[in-house]
Amino acid sequence: MVRETVLDPMDMIYPVFVDETISSKQGIESMPGQFRLPLSDVVDEVCELIELKIPAVLLFGIPAEKDDLGSSALDDEGIIQRAVKAIKDAVGDKIVVITDVCLCEYTSHGHCGIVDGKKILNDPTLEQIARMALSHAKAGADIVAPSGMMDGMVSAIRNLLDEEGYQDTLIMSYAAKYASSFYAPFREAADSGYAFGDRSSYQMDPGNSDEAIREVELDIMEGADILMVKPAIGYLDVLYRVKTTFGMPTAAYNVSGEYSMVKAAAMNGWIDEKKVMYEMLLSIKRAGADLIITYFAKDIARYLEGLDG
Ligand code: PBG
């Protein structure tokens, strides 16, 4: 009766990897229970989410072609654009479609921006990601989610969307995204490992929290509709500060490494997977998340419905 925080499937967003190069679903080794899907499986997956009362899907694309500029990300017939159209044609507004807007899955070097030698260039990347976002909006995406941590990405996207008549497409910004080692399994999942260096010239230093507030404030001024803190578990203090400081819709990304650690420990019989999953997601919500992006979305929905565990 007096519990302050209650989890609901409606809080969850499920990440889905759509792979242009496969014809049947493929398990992701470092993320047991997660898969890359061919385009032909995407609508079925989304129908399962709707049945579980999960309100939104976050789409990541693995293209057949990669190059230095990530050109395939901007193709109106690209893998994500086709996936969005297929979902919207099949189920319309029964699910909110969010697309990841970042070049790292589409560039041959695996970085989130255009590079010059070993340097990642901020400003030349902005036009590229704005055009990528526009192409997703044209396909029917409800929300675009820029995850590359380029300065000015939110305003570049907002301006182009508005100019082209997509005022109603929302932006969920990865506003405080840390250069974290917890993303390692994702890079296998999305085939976005990088050829050199790391992401610390554009993602945040894990030691900084005041900087996160400044990053978030900039994104709000640039027009972000939903803010995100990522990763979640190691950064609950940042999440709490962001939510209490701005009172904006706030999402937290329960990232791949957080998922895989729970899975690995559970597979060894060291922890109770379902209870740890529940406690972890409950803690993220208690710290201030309105929305939780999690690979556990389907499992927690079943657990909360009493269908499992
Ligand atoms: C791409 C991106 C990453 C994740 C989401 N979008 C990887 C990265 O920044 O290297 C990580 C998600 C996860 O670990 O679950 N920019």
Coordinates of C-alpha atoms and ligand atoms in Angstrom, one line a residue:
M1 CA 0.0 0.0 0.0
V2 CA 2.8 2.4 0.8
R3 CA 5.2 1.5 -2.0
E4 CA 6.4 4.7 -3.7
T5 CA 7.7 3.2 -6.9
V6 CA 5.8 0.8 -9.1
L7 CA 7.0 -0.7 -12.4
D8 CA 4.7 -1.0 -15.4
P9 CA 5.3 -2.4 -18.9
M10 CA 4.3 1.1 -20.0
D11 CA 7.6 2.4 -18.7
M12 CA 9.7 0.2 -21.0
I13 CA 11.3 0.7 -24.4
Y14 CA 12.7 -2.3 -26.2
P15 CA 15.7 -2.1 -28.5
V16 CA 15.6 -4.1 -31.7
F17 CA 18.5 -4.8 -34.1
V18 CA 17.5 -5.1 -37.7
D19 CA 20.1 -6.6 -39.9
E20 CA 20.1 -6.1 -43.7
T21 CA 22.5 -9.0 -44.3
I22 CA 20.6 -11.9 -42.7
S23 CA 17.5 -13.9 -43.7
S24 CA 16.7 -15.6 -40.4
K25 CA 17.1 -14.3 -36.8
Q26 CA 20.5 -14.6 -35.3
G27 CA 21.4 -14.9 -31.6
I28 CA 23.8 -12.3 -30.1
E29 CA 26.4 -14.3 -28.3
S30 CA 27.4 -11.8 -25.6
M31 CA 23.7 -10.9 -24.9
P32 CA 21.9 -14.3 -24.3
G33 CA 18.3 -14.1 -25.2
Q34 CA 18.8 -11.1 -27.7
F35 CA 18.8 -11.4 -31.4
R36 CA 19.5 -9.6 -34.7
L37 CA 16.4 -9.8 -36.8
P38 CA 15.9 -9.8 -40.6
L39 CA 13.5 -7.2 -41.9
S40 CA 10.9 -9.9 -42.4
D41 CA 10.7 -10.6 -38.7
V42 CA 10.3 -7.1 -37.5
V43 CA 6.5 -6.8 -37.6
D44 CA 6.0 -10.0 -35.7
E45 CA 8.4 -8.8 -33.0
V46 CA 6.5 -5.5 -32.7
C47 CA 3.2 -7.4 -32.4
E48 CA 4.7 -9.3 -29.5
L49 CA 5.6 -6.0 -27.8
I50 CA 2.1 -4.6 -28.3
E51 CA 0.6 -7.8 -26.8
L52 CA 2.9 -7.3 -23.7
K53 CA 1.7 -3.7 -23.5
I54 CA 5.2 -2.3 -24.1
P55 CA 4.6 1.1 -25.7
A56 CA 7.7 1.7 -27.8
V57 CA 10.5 0.1 -29.8
L58 CA 14.0 1.6 -30.4
L59 CA 15.4 0.5 -33.8
F60 CA 19.1 0.0 -34.6
G61 CA 20.2 -0.9 -38.1
I62 CA 23.0 -3.0 -39.4
P63 CA 23.4 -2.1 -43.1
A64 CA 24.8 -4.2 -45.9
E65 CA 27.1 -1.4 -47.0
K66 CA 29.4 0.7 -44.8
D67 CA 31.7 3.5 -45.9
D68 CA 33.7 6.4 -44.4
L69 CA 30.8 8.8 -44.3
G70 CA 28.1 6.3 -43.2
S71 CA 26.2 7.0 -46.4
S72 CA 23.8 4.1 -46.2
A73 CA 22.3 5.7 -43.0
L74 CA 20.7 8.4 -45.2
D75 CA 19.2 6.1 -47.8
D76 CA 15.4 6.4 -48.0
E77 CA 15.4 2.7 -48.9
G78 CA 17.9 1.8 -46.1
I79 CA 17.3 -1.0 -43.6
I80 CA 15.8 1.3 -40.9
Q81 CA 13.7 3.3 -43.2
R82 CA 12.2 0.1 -44.6
A83 CA 11.7 -1.3 -41.1
V84 CA 9.9 1.8 -39.9
K85 CA 7.6 1.7 -43.0
A86 CA 6.8 -2.0 -42.5
I87 CA 5.9 -1.4 -38.8
K88 CA 3.8 1.7 -39.5
D89 CA 2.0 0.0 -42.4
A90 CA 1.2 -3.0 -40.2
V91 CA 0.3 -1.6 -36.8
G92 CA 0.1 2.2 -37.2
D93 CA 0.0 4.1 -33.9
K94 CA -0.3 0.9 -31.8
I95 CA 3.4 1.3 -31.1
V96 CA 5.7 4.3 -30.8
V97 CA 8.6 3.9 -33.2
I98 CA 11.9 5.4 -32.1
T99 CA 15.0 5.3 -34.3
D100 CA 18.6 5.5 -33.3
V101 CA 20.3 8.3 -35.1
C102 CA 24.0 7.7 -35.2
L103 CA 26.6 6.9 -37.9
C104 CA 28.6 4.2 -36.0
E105 CA 26.7 1.2 -37.4
Y106 CA 27.1 2.7 -40.9
T107 CA 30.7 3.9 -41.0
S108 CA 33.6 1.6 -42.0
H109 CA 35.7 2.9 -39.1
G110 CA 32.9 2.5 -36.6
H111 CA 33.0 6.0 -35.2
C112 CA 29.9 8.1 -34.6
G113 CA 31.1 10.9 -36.8
I114 CA 33.0 11.8 -39.9
V115 CA 36.7 11.4 -39.3
D116 CA 39.9 13.2 -40.5
G117 CA 42.8 10.8 -39.8
K118 CA 42.2 9.8 -36.2
K119 CA 40.1 12.9 -35.3
I120 CA 36.3 12.8 -35.1
L121 CA 34.9 16.0 -36.6
N122 CA 31.9 17.4 -34.8
D123 CA 30.5 20.1 -37.2
P124 CA 30.7 18.2 -40.5
T125 CA 28.9 15.3 -38.8
L126 CA 25.9 17.5 -37.9
E127 CA 24.5 17.8 -41.4
Q128 CA 24.9 14.0 -42.0
I129 CA 22.9 13.1 -38.8
A130 CA 20.2 15.7 -39.5
R131 CA 19.6 14.2 -42.9
M132 CA 19.6 10.7 -41.4
A133 CA 16.9 11.9 -38.9
L134 CA 14.9 13.5 -41.7
S135 CA 14.9 10.2 -43.7
H136 CA 13.7 8.4 -40.6
A137 CA 10.9 10.9 -40.1
K138 CA 9.8 10.6 -43.7
A139 CA 9.6 6.9 -43.3
G140 CA 7.2 7.4 -40.4
A141 CA 9.3 7.4 -37.2
D142 CA 7.5 9.0 -34.3
I143 CA 10.7 9.9 -32.4
V144 CA 14.3 10.2 -33.5
A145 CA 17.0 9.5 -31.0
P146 CA 20.4 11.0 -31.7
S147 CA 23.0 9.0 -29.8
G148 CA 26.3 10.3 -31.2
M149 CA 27.0 13.0 -28.5
M150 CA 28.0 15.6 -31.2
D151 CA 27.6 19.2 -29.9
G152 CA 24.7 20.9 -31.6
M153 CA 23.0 17.6 -32.9
V154 CA 19.6 18.4 -31.4
S155 CA 19.3 21.9 -33.0
A156 CA 20.7 20.6 -36.4
I157 CA 18.0 17.9 -36.4
R158 CA 15.2 20.1 -35.1
N159 CA 15.9 22.8 -37.7
L160 CA 15.9 20.4 -40.6
L161 CA 12.8 18.6 -39.4
D162 CA 10.9 21.8 -39.0
E163 CA 12.0 23.2 -42.4
E164 CA 10.8 20.0 -44.1
G165 CA 7.4 19.9 -42.3
Y166 CA 8.1 17.4 -39.6
Q167 CA 7.4 19.6 -36.7
D168 CA 5.6 16.7 -34.9
T169 CA 8.5 14.3 -34.9
L170 CA 10.0 14.3 -31.4
I171 CA 13.6 14.2 -30.4
M172 CA 14.8 11.9 -27.6
S173 CA 18.3 13.1 -27.0
Y174 CA 21.1 11.0 -25.5
A175 CA 22.0 14.1 -23.6
A176 CA 24.3 12.7 -20.9
K177 CA 26.0 9.7 -22.5
Y178 CA 29.2 8.5 -20.9
A179 CA 32.2 7.0 -22.6
S180 CA 31.4 3.7 -20.9
S181 CA 32.9 0.2 -21.0
F182 CA 29.4 -1.1 -20.3
Y183 CA 28.6 -0.8 -24.1
A184 CA 30.9 -3.7 -25.2
P185 CA 28.2 -6.3 -25.9
F186 CA 26.2 -3.8 -27.9
R187 CA 29.1 -3.4 -30.3
E188 CA 28.9 -7.1 -31.1
A189 CA 25.1 -6.8 -31.4
A190 CA 25.2 -3.7 -33.7
D191 CA 28.5 -4.4 -35.4
S192 CA 29.7 -1.0 -34.4
G193 CA 33.2 -1.6 -32.9
Y194 CA 35.7 1.0 -33.9
A195 CA 38.9 0.6 -35.8
F196 CA 41.0 3.0 -33.7
G197 CA 41.0 5.2 -30.6
D198 CA 37.9 5.3 -28.3
R199 CA 34.8 7.5 -28.0
S200 CA 36.1 9.8 -25.2
S201 CA 36.5 12.8 -27.5
Y202 CA 32.7 13.0 -27.8
Q203 CA 31.2 10.9 -25.0
M204 CA 31.4 12.1 -21.4
D205 CA 34.0 11.4 -18.7
P206 CA 32.5 9.0 -16.1
G207 CA 33.9 11.3 -13.3
N208 CA 31.7 14.2 -14.3
S209 CA 28.2 15.1 -13.1
D210 CA 28.0 18.9 -13.3
E211 CA 29.0 18.6 -16.9
A212 CA 26.0 16.3 -17.4
I213 CA 23.7 19.1 -16.2
R214 CA 25.3 21.5 -18.7
E215 CA 25.0 19.0 -21.5
V216 CA 21.3 18.4 -20.7
E217 CA 20.5 22.1 -20.4
L218 CA 22.0 22.7 -23.9
D219 CA 19.9 19.9 -25.4
I220 CA 16.7 21.3 -23.8
M221 CA 17.5 24.7 -25.2
E222 CA 18.1 23.1 -28.6
G223 CA 14.6 21.5 -28.6
A224 CA 15.0 18.0 -27.1
D225 CA 11.6 16.6 -26.0
I226 CA 12.9 13.6 -24.0
L227 CA 16.3 13.5 -22.3
M228 CA 18.4 10.4 -21.7
V229 CA 21.0 9.4 -19.2
K230 CA 23.2 6.4 -20.2
P231 CA 24.3 4.0 -18.8
A232 CA 21.7 3.7 -16.0
I233 CA 22.9 1.6 -13.1
G234 CA 26.3 3.3 -12.5
Y235 CA 24.8 6.7 -13.1
L236 CA 21.7 6.8 -10.9
D237 CA 23.0 10.0 -9.2
V238 CA 23.2 11.7 -12.6
L239 CA 19.7 10.5 -13.5
Y240 CA 18.3 11.8 -10.2
R241 CA 20.0 15.2 -10.7
V242 CA 18.7 15.5 -14.3
K243 CA 15.1 14.6 -13.3
T244 CA 15.0 16.9 -10.2
T245 CA 16.8 19.8 -11.9
F246 CA 14.7 20.0 -15.1
G247 CA 11.5 18.0 -14.5
M248 CA 11.5 16.9 -18.1
P249 CA 10.5 13.5 -19.5
T250 CA 13.6 11.5 -18.7
A251 CA 14.8 8.2 -20.0
A252 CA 17.5 5.9 -18.8
Y253 CA 19.3 3.3 -20.9
N254 CA 19.9 0.1 -19.1
V255 CA 22.7 -0.8 -21.4
S256 CA 24.1 -4.0 -22.9
G257 CA 26.8 -4.6 -20.3
E258 CA 24.3 -4.2 -17.5
Y259 CA 22.1 -6.8 -19.1
S260 CA 24.9 -9.3 -19.9
M261 CA 26.3 -9.2 -16.4
V262 CA 22.9 -10.2 -14.9
K263 CA 22.6 -12.9 -17.5
A264 CA 26.1 -14.3 -16.9
A265 CA 25.7 -14.4 -13.1
A266 CA 22.3 -16.0 -13.4
M267 CA 23.6 -18.6 -15.8
N268 CA 26.2 -19.5 -13.2
G269 CA 23.5 -19.8 -10.6
W270 CA 25.0 -16.9 -8.5
I271 CA 21.9 -14.7 -8.5
D272 CA 18.2 -15.0 -9.1
E273 CA 17.8 -13.4 -12.6
K274 CA 14.2 -12.4 -12.3
K275 CA 14.5 -10.8 -8.9
V276 CA 17.7 -8.9 -9.8
M277 CA 16.1 -7.7 -13.1
Y278 CA 13.1 -6.4 -11.2
E279 CA 15.2 -4.7 -8.5
M280 CA 17.5 -3.1 -11.1
L281 CA 14.7 -1.7 -13.1
L282 CA 12.8 -0.6 -10.0
S283 CA 15.9 1.3 -8.8
I284 CA 16.3 3.1 -12.2
K285 CA 12.6 4.2 -11.9
R286 CA 13.0 5.2 -8.3
A287 CA 16.0 7.4 -9.2
G288 CA 13.9 9.4 -11.6
A289 CA 13.4 7.6 -15.0
D290 CA 10.0 8.0 -16.6
L291 CA 11.1 5.6 -19.4
I292 CA 13.6 2.7 -19.3
I293 CA 15.3 1.4 -22.4
T294 CA 16.1 -2.2 -21.6
Y295 CA 16.8 -5.5 -23.2
F296 CA 14.7 -6.9 -20.3
A297 CA 11.6 -5.2 -21.5
K298 CA 9.8 -8.3 -22.6
D299 CA 11.0 -10.3 -19.5
I300 CA 9.9 -7.7 -17.1
A301 CA 6.5 -7.3 -18.8
R302 CA 5.9 -11.0 -18.5
Y303 CA 7.1 -11.0 -14.9
L304 CA 4.8 -8.1 -13.9
E305 CA 1.9 -9.8 -15.5
G306 CA 2.7 -12.9 -13.4
L307 CA 3.3 -14.9 -16.6
D308 CA 6.8 -15.7 -15.6
G309 CA 8.7 -16.3 -12.3
Ligands
PBG1 C1 25.8 4.1 -30.8 C2 25.2 3.5 -29.6 C3 25.9 2.7 -28.6 C4 24.9 2.3 -27.7 C5 23.7 2.8 -28.2 N1 23.9 3.6 -29.3 C6 27.3 2.3 -28.5 C7 28.3 3.3 -28.3 O1 28.1 4.5 -28.1 O2 29.5 2.9 -28.5 C8 25.1 1.4 -26.5 C9 23.9 0.6 -26.1 C10 24.2 -0.5 -25.2 O3 25.3 -0.8 -24.7 O4 23.2 -1.2 -24.9 N2 26.2 5.4 -30.7

